[in-house]
Amino acid sequence: MTDNRKRVEVCFTPALFDLYKEDFDIIVVIDVLRATSAICAAFDNGVEALIPVSSIETAKEYQANGYLVGAEREGKIVEGFDFGNSPYSYMIPEIKGKTVVLSTTNGTKSINIAKSAETVVIGALSNMDVLNEWLIKQNKNVLCLCSGWKDRFNLEDTICAGGIVETLMETGNFMSDDDSSVAAKYLYLSAKENIFGYLKASAHRRRLKKLNLNKDIKFCLTANTTAVIPLLKGDRLVNILK
Ligand code: 3SL
């Protein structure tokens, strides 16, 4: 009997992406703390489009051409830019209807390396339910690409990826082969009742806490606060639920 189920897998870090990139139709890029949560917040607040760029040099070129540009490195706003990577920077009326440019340490880099895929969408805890619903309807092979931290594994992206694996597999229409997906699913199942508490000792939560970014952490680790699905069209993300 042929198995018609689609695959859903988890790539723990961008450094492992080459091992997966050929096999998937949809890539979900995840950077819970904080890039993809900030991107979801921006679209939830009415941003028209968001251009993710990998380098500060490219971000500067856009700024010189009159764009609003956010740039973050090491968790801090890069000097000279309009804002950084806080979801709250994108909850202001001034950015409604605008095209914004963003460059971050890991998240925008992951979006750009995923570009070879047929479809790239943005995943975060904040848009998890609407995203899962959409992914189930597409019925295609899905890879969750965790942005990690400088090519290293992180817990928050893996937990979010595990939530996607768990929900898609529950439908019976998806399967997974890799232990990374099994591990992500079990991490999600043990964390889901209290993700904020579960991640207390995680490296990036500690890094952001040192920068007094607790409010951001709370927002990013709260599930289903936005109803958006940012999807990459050419060089920019747009919200397909608009
Ligand atoms: O690495 C990234 O893309 C950022 O999300 C990191 S930070 O949360 O802004 O420190």
XYZ file of N, CA and C and ligand atoms in Angstrom:
736
model
N 0.837 -1.203 0.000
C 0.000 0.000 0.000
C 0.876 1.259 0.000
N 0.555 2.215 -0.864
C 1.406 3.419 -0.887
C 1.027 4.372 0.244
N 2.076 5.015 0.761
C 1.877 5.966 1.859
C 1.739 7.362 1.244
N 0.539 7.913 1.313
C 0.313 9.231 0.700
C 0.535 10.388 1.659
N 0.988 10.050 2.860
C 1.155 11.129 3.836
C 2.312 12.045 3.426
N 2.200 13.313 3.816
C 3.269 14.276 3.567
C 4.223 14.251 4.756
N 5.447 14.775 4.505
C 6.453 14.791 5.594
C 6.440 16.119 6.318
N 6.656 16.068 7.613
C 6.931 17.299 8.364
C 8.173 17.022 9.209
N 9.205 17.847 9.008
C 10.467 17.615 9.714
C 10.998 18.909 10.324
N 11.985 18.742 11.183
C 12.577 19.898 11.878
C 14.074 19.944 11.613
N 14.538 21.103 11.145
C 15.974 21.342 10.983
C 16.381 22.240 12.157
N 17.247 21.724 13.022
C 17.543 22.424 14.282
C 18.256 23.763 14.115
N 19.100 23.863 13.083
C 19.829 25.135 12.903
C 20.068 25.385 11.403
N 20.291 26.642 11.032
C 20.577 26.944 9.623
C 21.813 26.190 9.110
N 22.752 25.849 10.008
C 23.971 25.150 9.576
C 23.652 23.775 8.992
N 22.480 23.205 9.342
C 22.105 21.871 8.863
C 21.180 21.924 7.641
N 20.863 23.135 7.213
C 19.832 23.307 6.184
C 20.138 22.562 4.876
N 21.416 22.518 4.476
C 21.778 21.844 3.220
C 21.347 20.381 3.204
N 21.255 19.771 4.386
C 20.861 18.357 4.459
C 19.391 18.154 4.117
N 18.600 19.230 4.205
C 17.148 19.097 4.063
C 16.584 19.779 2.823
N 17.301 20.761 2.303
C 16.643 21.741 1.430
C 15.978 21.194 0.163
N 16.457 20.040 -0.331
C 15.887 19.518 -1.586
C 14.467 18.952 -1.409
N 14.128 18.504 -0.212
C 12.967 17.609 -0.058
C 11.645 18.260 0.327
N 11.613 19.569 0.478
C 10.405 20.163 1.067
C 9.799 21.253 0.188
N 8.467 21.326 0.208
C 7.761 22.332 -0.603
C 7.596 23.629 0.178
N 7.350 23.475 1.477
C 7.116 24.671 2.306
C 8.155 24.703 3.422
N 8.789 25.851 3.587
C 9.699 26.017 4.728
C 9.092 27.035 5.680
N 8.985 26.625 6.936
C 8.515 27.537 7.980
C 9.753 28.019 8.729
N 10.053 29.310 8.603
C 11.222 29.852 9.308
C 10.782 30.326 10.699
N 11.509 29.853 11.706
C 11.121 30.135 13.098
C 12.267 30.818 13.841
N 11.975 31.951 14.457
C 12.933 32.599 15.372
C 12.104 33.263 16.469
N 11.662 32.429 17.402
C 10.696 32.875 18.417
C 11.227 34.084 19.198
N 12.489 34.042 19.626
C 13.113 35.181 20.331
C 14.147 35.802 19.395
N 13.813 36.911 18.676
C 12.525 37.530 18.621
C 12.068 37.822 17.195
N 12.923 37.502 16.198
C 12.649 38.023 14.848
C 11.281 37.640 14.295
N 10.937 36.333 14.332
C 9.669 35.978 13.678
C 8.465 36.413 14.512
N 8.661 36.556 15.832
C 7.568 37.098 16.670
C 7.367 38.581 16.354
N 8.479 39.299 16.146
C 8.387 40.722 15.791
C 7.734 40.885 14.416
N 8.076 40.000 13.495
C 7.488 40.076 12.139
C 5.976 39.846 12.214
N 5.562 38.852 13.000
C 4.107 38.610 13.150
C 3.438 39.822 13.793
N 4.090 40.413 14.789
C 3.517 41.601 15.449
C 3.367 42.741 14.442
N 4.361 42.898 13.571
C 4.318 43.978 12.569
C 3.116 43.799 11.639
N 2.927 42.582 11.148
C 1.785 42.364 10.242
C 0.454 42.467 10.973
N 0.437 42.020 12.217
C -0.796 42.120 12.997
C -1.164 43.588 13.224
N -0.136 44.422 13.153
C -0.345 45.852 13.354
C -0.480 46.611 12.027
N -0.657 45.878 10.936
C -1.004 46.536 9.678
C 0.135 46.900 8.750
N 1.361 46.400 9.019
C 2.445 46.645 8.059
C 2.059 46.019 6.715
N 2.362 46.709 5.641
C 1.975 46.233 4.305
C 2.917 45.115 3.829
N 4.220 45.351 4.007
C 5.222 44.357 3.584
C 6.466 44.539 4.433
N 7.263 43.465 4.537
C 8.500 43.549 5.308
C 9.605 42.884 4.500
N 10.689 43.625 4.289
C 11.806 43.089 3.499
C 12.899 42.626 4.467
N 13.135 41.289 4.537
C 14.170 40.793 5.444
C 15.532 40.851 4.751
N 16.492 41.510 5.350
C 17.827 41.562 4.727
C 18.867 41.016 5.696
N 19.902 40.376 5.137
C 20.876 39.713 6.003
C 21.925 40.677 6.544
N 22.343 41.651 5.724
C 23.479 42.466 6.183
C 23.073 43.895 6.560
N 23.876 44.474 7.436
C 23.666 45.862 7.862
C 23.891 46.810 6.678
N 24.823 46.440 5.802
C 25.116 47.282 4.623
C 23.861 47.409 3.759
N 23.195 46.275 3.502
C 21.972 46.327 2.684
C 20.897 47.127 3.406
N 20.804 46.928 4.728
C 19.807 47.681 5.509
C 20.053 49.185 5.357
N 21.332 49.578 5.378
C 21.676 51.007 5.237
C 21.270 51.545 3.866
N 21.448 50.710 2.839
C 21.061 51.158 1.482
C 19.560 51.449 1.426
N 18.770 50.561 2.042
C 17.316 50.796 2.061
C 17.003 52.077 2.840
N 17.706 52.278 3.939
C 17.458 53.476 4.754
C 17.756 54.747 3.945
N 18.842 54.673 3.181
C 19.202 55.832 2.358
C 18.132 56.113 1.295
N 17.369 55.074 0.954
C 16.293 55.254 -0.036
C 14.951 55.562 0.617
N 14.959 55.908 1.890
C 13.747 56.406 2.541
C 12.884 55.373 3.250
N 13.351 54.125 3.341
C 12.561 53.101 4.040
C 12.727 53.225 5.554
N 11.707 52.770 6.287
C 11.833 52.590 7.734
C 12.602 51.291 7.933
N 13.679 51.326 8.698
C 14.517 50.124 8.804
C 14.792 49.763 10.261
N 14.563 48.487 10.587
C 14.913 47.949 11.903
C 16.170 47.112 11.766
N 17.088 47.243 12.734
C 18.296 46.410 12.688
C 18.715 46.050 14.105
N 18.995 44.760 14.279
C 19.415 44.239 15.590
C 20.667 43.387 15.437
N 21.609 43.561 16.360
C 22.741 42.637 16.482
C 22.997 42.427 17.967
N 23.226 41.180 18.348
C 23.469 40.820 19.765
C 22.332 41.286 20.676
N 21.121 41.346 20.136
C 19.962 41.726 20.950
C 19.750 43.230 21.061
N 20.686 44.009 20.517
C 20.576 45.476 20.666
C 20.246 46.143 19.337
N 19.620 47.331 19.444
C 19.344 48.110 18.236
C 20.678 48.574 17.666
N 20.859 48.409 16.358
C 22.100 48.895 15.743
C 21.982 50.414 15.594
N 23.023 51.095 16.055
C 23.010 52.557 16.054
C 22.668 53.128 14.669
N 21.824 54.114 14.672
C 21.497 54.798 13.420
C 20.223 54.289 12.761
N 19.667 53.178 13.278
C 18.444 52.644 12.660
C 17.200 53.077 13.432
N 16.030 52.909 12.785
C 14.785 53.414 13.371
C 14.343 52.606 14.586
N 14.568 51.295 14.544
C 14.234 50.420 15.682
C 15.006 49.118 15.535
N 14.794 48.231 16.517
C 15.508 46.950 16.478
C 14.539 45.819 16.208
N 14.490 44.893 17.160
C 13.790 43.639 16.939
C 12.703 43.407 17.971
N 12.341 44.461 18.704
C 11.304 44.276 19.712
C 9.934 44.248 19.032
N 9.089 43.256 19.355
C 7.739 43.239 18.768
C 6.994 44.538 19.061
N 7.305 45.166 20.203
C 6.592 46.399 20.574
C 6.958 47.581 19.676
N 8.134 47.527 19.037
C 8.500 48.611 18.105
C 7.570 48.638 16.911
N 6.924 47.487 16.668
C 6.070 47.374 15.473
C 4.594 47.548 15.807
N 4.321 47.918 17.045
C 2.916 48.108 17.448
C 2.611 49.599 17.544
N 3.115 50.341 16.570
C 2.907 51.786 16.579
C 2.138 52.201 15.320
N 1.298 53.228 15.420
C 0.479 53.603 14.255
C 1.304 54.023 13.032
N 2.491 54.574 13.260
C 3.322 55.096 12.151
C 3.671 54.050 11.102
N 3.664 52.782 11.479
C 4.106 51.798 10.472
C 2.944 51.137 9.723
N 1.722 51.495 10.092
C 0.558 50.921 9.384
C 0.633 51.243 7.892
N 0.430 50.231 7.053
C 0.410 50.440 5.601
C 1.783 50.635 4.980
N 2.852 50.593 5.779
C 4.207 50.849 5.244
C 4.948 49.550 4.897
N 5.983 49.712 4.082
C 6.914 48.606 3.857
C 8.127 48.862 4.739
N 8.433 47.880 5.578
C 9.504 48.027 6.556
C 10.628 47.061 6.176
N 11.862 47.452 6.490
C 13.014 46.580 6.236
C 13.566 46.129 7.587
N 13.994 44.862 7.666
C 14.513 44.354 8.949
C 15.747 43.483 8.733
N 16.761 43.724 9.570
C 17.942 42.856 9.578
C 18.225 42.426 11.010
N 18.311 41.103 11.249
C 18.568 40.612 12.613
C 19.709 39.591 12.587
N 20.201 39.242 13.770
C 21.370 38.354 13.852
C 21.119 37.009 13.167
N 20.004 36.366 13.497
C 19.775 35.006 12.981
C 18.532 34.885 12.098
N 17.435 35.540 12.514
C 16.141 35.319 11.865
C 16.114 35.705 10.403
N 16.568 36.911 10.074
C 16.473 37.335 8.667
C 17.482 36.560 7.802
N 18.566 36.120 8.435
C 19.534 35.277 7.714
C 18.865 33.951 7.325
N 18.108 33.360 8.265
C 17.417 32.085 7.962
C 16.394 32.262 6.849
N 15.674 33.382 6.887
C 14.668 33.614 5.836
C 15.374 33.641 4.485
N 16.509 34.303 4.441
C 17.203 34.417 3.161
C 17.816 33.103 2.698
N 18.257 32.250 3.639
C 18.795 30.959 3.146
C 17.673 30.006 2.716
N 16.450 30.250 3.209
C 15.323 29.374 2.840
C 14.734 29.720 1.474
N 15.186 30.830 0.919
C 14.576 31.382 -0.310
C 14.472 30.419 -1.497
N 15.320 29.385 -1.511
C 15.307 28.453 -2.646
C 14.024 27.612 -2.679
N 13.290 27.568 -1.585
C 12.078 26.723 -1.525
C 10.934 27.355 -2.309
N 9.998 26.490 -2.700
C 8.808 26.950 -3.423
C 8.049 27.984 -2.576
N 7.897 27.695 -1.292
C 7.122 28.567 -0.405
C 7.842 28.728 0.933
N 7.975 29.980 1.364
C 8.582 30.265 2.678
C 7.579 31.061 3.503
N 7.273 30.565 4.690
C 6.361 31.297 5.587
C 7.028 31.481 6.942
N 6.473 32.413 7.696
C 7.043 32.762 8.997
C 6.237 32.102 10.109
N 6.973 31.433 11.017
C 6.315 30.772 12.147
C 6.821 31.310 13.470
N 5.911 31.404 14.418
C 6.262 31.834 15.780
C 5.221 31.204 16.693
N 5.450 31.269 17.981
C 4.384 30.791 18.875
C 3.154 31.667 18.683
N 3.385 32.943 18.407
C 2.268 33.895 18.337
C 1.316 33.646 17.168
N 1.742 32.933 16.127
C 0.789 32.657 15.022
C 0.587 31.153 14.801
N 0.901 30.385 15.825
C 0.940 28.925 15.674
C -0.378 28.302 15.186
N -1.501 28.653 15.768
C -2.760 27.986 15.385
C -3.154 28.302 13.946
N -3.086 29.589 13.572
C -3.499 29.930 12.193
C -2.528 29.315 11.181
N -1.266 29.286 11.540
C -0.275 28.701 10.634
C -0.523 27.200 10.472
N -0.749 26.500 11.582
C -0.997 25.054 11.503
C -2.219 24.742 10.650
N -3.255 25.534 10.855
C -4.486 25.333 10.078
C -4.200 25.449 8.573
N -3.405 26.474 8.220
C -3.058 26.720 6.817
C -2.174 25.595 6.265
N -1.179 25.175 7.067
C -0.260 24.117 6.609
C -1.022 22.820 6.351
N -1.984 22.512 7.217
C -2.780 21.291 7.045
C -3.528 21.356 5.714
N -4.093 22.525 5.418
C -4.853 22.678 4.156
C -3.952 22.532 2.925
N -2.681 22.997 3.013
C -1.794 22.930 1.840
C -1.486 21.485 1.467
N -1.379 20.612 2.497
C -1.064 19.194 2.287
C 0.204 19.005 1.444
N 1.283 19.647 1.876
C 2.573 19.533 1.185
C 3.655 19.165 2.210
N 4.851 18.825 1.714
C 5.961 18.496 2.630
C 6.474 19.760 3.296
N 6.541 19.721 4.628
C 6.859 20.933 5.405
C 8.162 20.746 6.185
N 9.048 21.726 6.062
C 10.255 21.739 6.906
C 10.196 22.941 7.844
N 10.353 22.693 9.132
C 10.455 23.788 10.105
C 11.936 24.101 10.268
N 12.339 25.283 9.848
C 13.747 25.687 9.952
C 13.925 26.578 11.182
N 14.579 26.033 12.195
C 14.823 26.799 13.424
C 16.038 27.699 13.200
N 15.903 28.961 13.571
C 17.016 29.898 13.333
C 18.148 29.715 14.340
N 17.811 29.216 15.535
C 18.848 28.984 16.555
C 19.577 30.267 16.912
N 20.779 30.094 17.419
C 21.622 31.250 17.739
C 23.001 31.023 17.139
N 23.318 31.795 16.115
C 24.610 31.673 15.434
C 24.935 30.216 15.091
N 23.975 29.590 14.434
C 24.092 28.201 13.971
C 24.065 27.153 15.076
N 23.751 27.572 16.301
C 23.609 26.580 17.373
C 22.139 26.320 17.664
N 21.883 25.171 18.241
C 20.536 24.743 18.639
C 19.962 25.698 19.680
N 18.660 25.967 19.603
C 18.014 26.613 20.748
C 16.674 25.978 21.077
N 16.274 26.150 22.326
C 15.061 25.483 22.805
C 13.788 26.108 22.265
N 13.724 27.453 22.260
C 12.440 28.086 21.928
C 11.986 27.815 20.495
N 12.924 27.831 19.544
C 12.537 27.550 18.153
C 12.149 26.076 18.004
N 12.872 25.220 18.718
C 12.588 23.777 18.626
C 11.216 23.457 19.205
N 10.873 24.116 20.306
C 9.555 23.880 20.914
C 8.451 24.319 19.950
N 8.633 25.462 19.337
C 7.642 25.951 18.372
C 7.526 24.965 17.195
N 8.671 24.497 16.691
C 8.663 23.518 15.589
C 7.946 22.239 16.034
N 8.181 21.845 17.284
C 7.532 20.638 17.822
C 6.016 20.781 17.864
N 5.540 21.986 18.116
C 4.089 22.234 18.127
C 3.501 22.063 16.731
N 4.283 22.441 15.733
C 3.815 22.274 14.342
C 3.794 20.775 13.989
N 4.883 20.083 14.333
C 4.953 18.634 14.044
C 3.783 17.910 14.712
N 3.577 18.197 15.993
C 2.519 17.526 16.760
C 1.141 17.749 16.108
N 0.832 18.987 15.768
C -0.500 19.283 15.228
C -0.686 18.681 13.835
N 0.343 18.772 12.996
C 0.208 18.220 11.640
C 0.084 16.694 11.693
N 0.869 16.070 12.559
C 0.820 14.602 12.627
C -0.497 14.092 13.200
N -1.088 14.882 14.086
C -2.380 14.488 14.673
C -3.472 14.303 13.615
N -3.315 14.985 12.463
C -4.338 14.865 11.417
C -4.301 13.498 10.737
N -3.169 12.799 10.872
C -3.015 11.510 10.187
C -2.542 11.678 8.748
N -2.448 12.908 8.272
C -2.031 13.136 6.884
C -0.539 13.448 6.744
N 0.162 13.535 7.870
C 1.601 13.851 7.852
C 2.357 12.790 8.637
N 3.634 12.571 8.227
C 4.510 11.678 8.988
C 5.881 12.347 9.099
N 6.714 11.842 10.037
C 8.088 12.338 10.054
C 9.035 11.165 10.242
N 10.249 11.333 9.671
C 11.241 10.265 9.675
C 12.366 10.525 10.664
N 12.611 11.814 10.925
C 13.845 12.180 11.607
C 13.683 12.291 13.123
N 14.746 11.940 13.837
C 14.724 12.074 15.295
C 14.624 13.529 15.735
N 15.101 14.459 14.896
C 14.978 15.880 15.269
C 13.506 16.240 15.446
N 12.645 15.679 14.597
C 11.214 15.985 14.681
C 10.582 15.321 15.902
N 11.017 14.096 16.196
C 10.503 13.393 17.387
C 10.919 14.174 18.644
N 12.182 14.586 18.687
C 12.689 15.331 19.850
C 11.942 16.650 20.011
N 11.720 17.344 18.891
C 11.025 18.641 18.944
C 9.606 18.448 19.471
N 8.955 17.397 19.003
C 7.581 17.132 19.436
C 7.539 16.846 20.946
N 8.474 16.024 21.436
C 8.464 15.726 22.879
C 8.801 16.957 23.726
N 9.708 17.790 23.204
C 10.015 19.029 23.940
C 8.761 19.904 24.024
N 8.060 20.009 22.895
C 6.828 20.810 22.886
C 5.812 20.250 23.887
N 5.648 18.932 23.873
C 4.638 18.333 24.756
C 4.978 18.562 26.230
N 6.281 18.564 26.556
C 6.591 18.798 27.973
C 6.574 20.282 28.325
N 6.675 21.167 27.339
C 6.727 22.609 27.637
C 5.388 23.318 27.495
N 4.461 22.729 26.742
C 3.324 23.517 26.233
C 2.426 24.162 27.297
N 2.358 23.572 28.483
C 1.480 24.161 29.501
C 2.063 25.444 30.091
N 3.379 25.590 30.020
C 4.013 26.777 30.603
C 5.348 27.048 29.892
N 5.253 27.525 28.672
C 6.467 27.696 27.855
C 7.401 28.729 28.490
N 6.814 29.786 29.037
C 7.614 30.838 29.672
C 8.456 30.253 30.828
N 7.819 29.472 31.672
C 8.524 28.856 32.806
C 9.535 27.826 32.326
N 9.153 27.031 31.347
C 10.007 25.953 30.845
C 11.326 26.512 30.316
N 11.235 27.710 29.735
C 12.424 28.282 29.093
C 13.239 29.189 30.011
N 12.932 29.134 31.292
C 13.601 30.030 32.239
C 15.126 29.977 32.126
N 15.658 28.770 31.967
C 17.119 28.637 31.937
C 17.697 28.689 30.529
N 16.850 28.947 29.526
C 17.377 28.883 28.150
C 18.337 30.047 27.885
N 19.288 29.785 27.008
C 20.382 30.746 26.792
C 19.877 32.102 26.301
N 18.958 32.083 25.332
C 18.565 33.376 24.771
C 17.623 34.128 25.699
N 16.827 33.387 26.482
C 15.986 34.085 27.460
C 16.885 34.802 28.466
N 17.975 34.138 28.879
C 18.900 34.781 29.826
C 19.585 35.987 29.183
N 19.980 35.824 27.913
C 20.646 36.910 27.176
C 19.740 38.145 27.108
N 18.462 37.916 26.780
C 17.527 39.048 26.635
C 17.160 39.643 27.996
N 17.111 38.793 29.023
C 16.776 39.284 30.365
C 17.861 40.268 30.840
N 19.113 39.933 30.538
C 20.222 40.834 30.895
C 20.055 42.198 30.247
N 19.377 42.222 29.090
C 19.158 43.493 28.382
C 17.831 44.134 28.790
N 17.245 43.637 29.882
C 15.950 44.146 30.387
C 14.817 44.012 29.379
N 14.803 42.905 28.669
C 13.783 42.721 27.629
C 12.716 41.698 28.036
N 12.407 41.657 29.325
C 11.425 40.693 29.841
C 10.054 40.803 29.194
N 9.653 42.058 28.916
C 8.333 42.276 28.308
C 8.294 41.619 26.905
N 9.380 41.768 26.176
C 9.474 41.137 24.849
C 9.411 39.617 24.981
N 10.150 39.101 25.966
C 10.193 37.640 26.141
C 8.781 37.121 26.389
N 8.048 37.811 27.262
C 6.672 37.372 27.580
C 5.817 37.356 26.329
N 5.898 38.428 25.536
C 5.099 38.480 24.310
C 5.470 37.312 23.385
N 6.758 37.135 23.177
C 7.216 36.119 22.205
C 6.877 34.695 22.638
N 6.805 34.477 23.950
C 6.549 33.109 24.435
C 5.071 32.856 24.726
N 4.216 33.771 24.307
C 2.774 33.566 24.481
C 2.185 33.106 23.145
N 1.450 32.012 23.201
C 0.929 31.434 21.950
C -0.324 32.159 21.470
N -0.438 32.217 20.158
C -1.683 32.640 19.482
C -2.197 34.036 19.838
N -1.300 34.993 19.746
C -1.708 36.383 19.965
C -1.890 37.131 18.642
N -1.479 36.521 17.540
C -1.647 37.186 16.236
C -2.312 36.219 15.252
N -3.050 36.805 14.303
C -3.706 35.965 13.286
C -3.151 36.352 11.923
N -1.857 36.075 11.726
C -1.193 36.455 10.465
C -0.361 35.282 9.947
N -0.199 35.240 8.624
C 0.777 34.310 8.040
C 1.626 35.094 7.041
N 2.813 35.554 7.482
C 3.702 36.240 6.551
C 4.316 35.219 5.581
N 4.211 35.509 4.286
C 4.725 34.598 3.243
C 5.648 35.393 2.326
N 6.751 34.757 1.939
C 7.744 35.449 1.116
C 7.310 35.485 -0.351
N 7.200 36.721 -0.877
C 6.899 36.892 -2.311
C 8.036 37.699 -2.887
N 8.924 37.060 -3.647
C 10.115 37.758 -4.148
C 11.004 38.116 -2.969
N 11.302 39.405 -2.829
C 12.211 39.805 -1.745
C 11.467 40.242 -0.483
N 10.123 40.170 -0.487
C 9.392 40.701 0.665
C 8.337 39.763 1.228
N 8.077 39.939 2.505
C 7.020 39.160 3.166
C 5.722 39.938 3.097
N 4.640 39.205 2.840
C 3.297 39.820 2.893
C 2.399 38.901 3.709
N 1.349 39.470 4.267
C 0.443 38.672 5.102
C -0.672 38.073 4.245
N -0.656 36.748 4.104
C -1.663 36.138 3.229
C -3.036 36.055 3.885
N -3.132 36.398 5.154
C -4.457 36.382 5.796
C -5.111 37.754 5.801
N -4.492 38.685 5.089
C -5.028 40.054 5.092
C -6.312 40.171 4.276
O 18.743 36.563 16.039
C 17.757 37.178 15.743
O 17.298 37.232 14.623
C 17.099 37.942 16.850
O 15.793 37.525 16.959
C 17.880 37.929 18.109
S 17.295 38.982 19.347
O 16.164 38.396 20.014
O 16.933 40.264 18.801
O 18.392 39.127 20.293
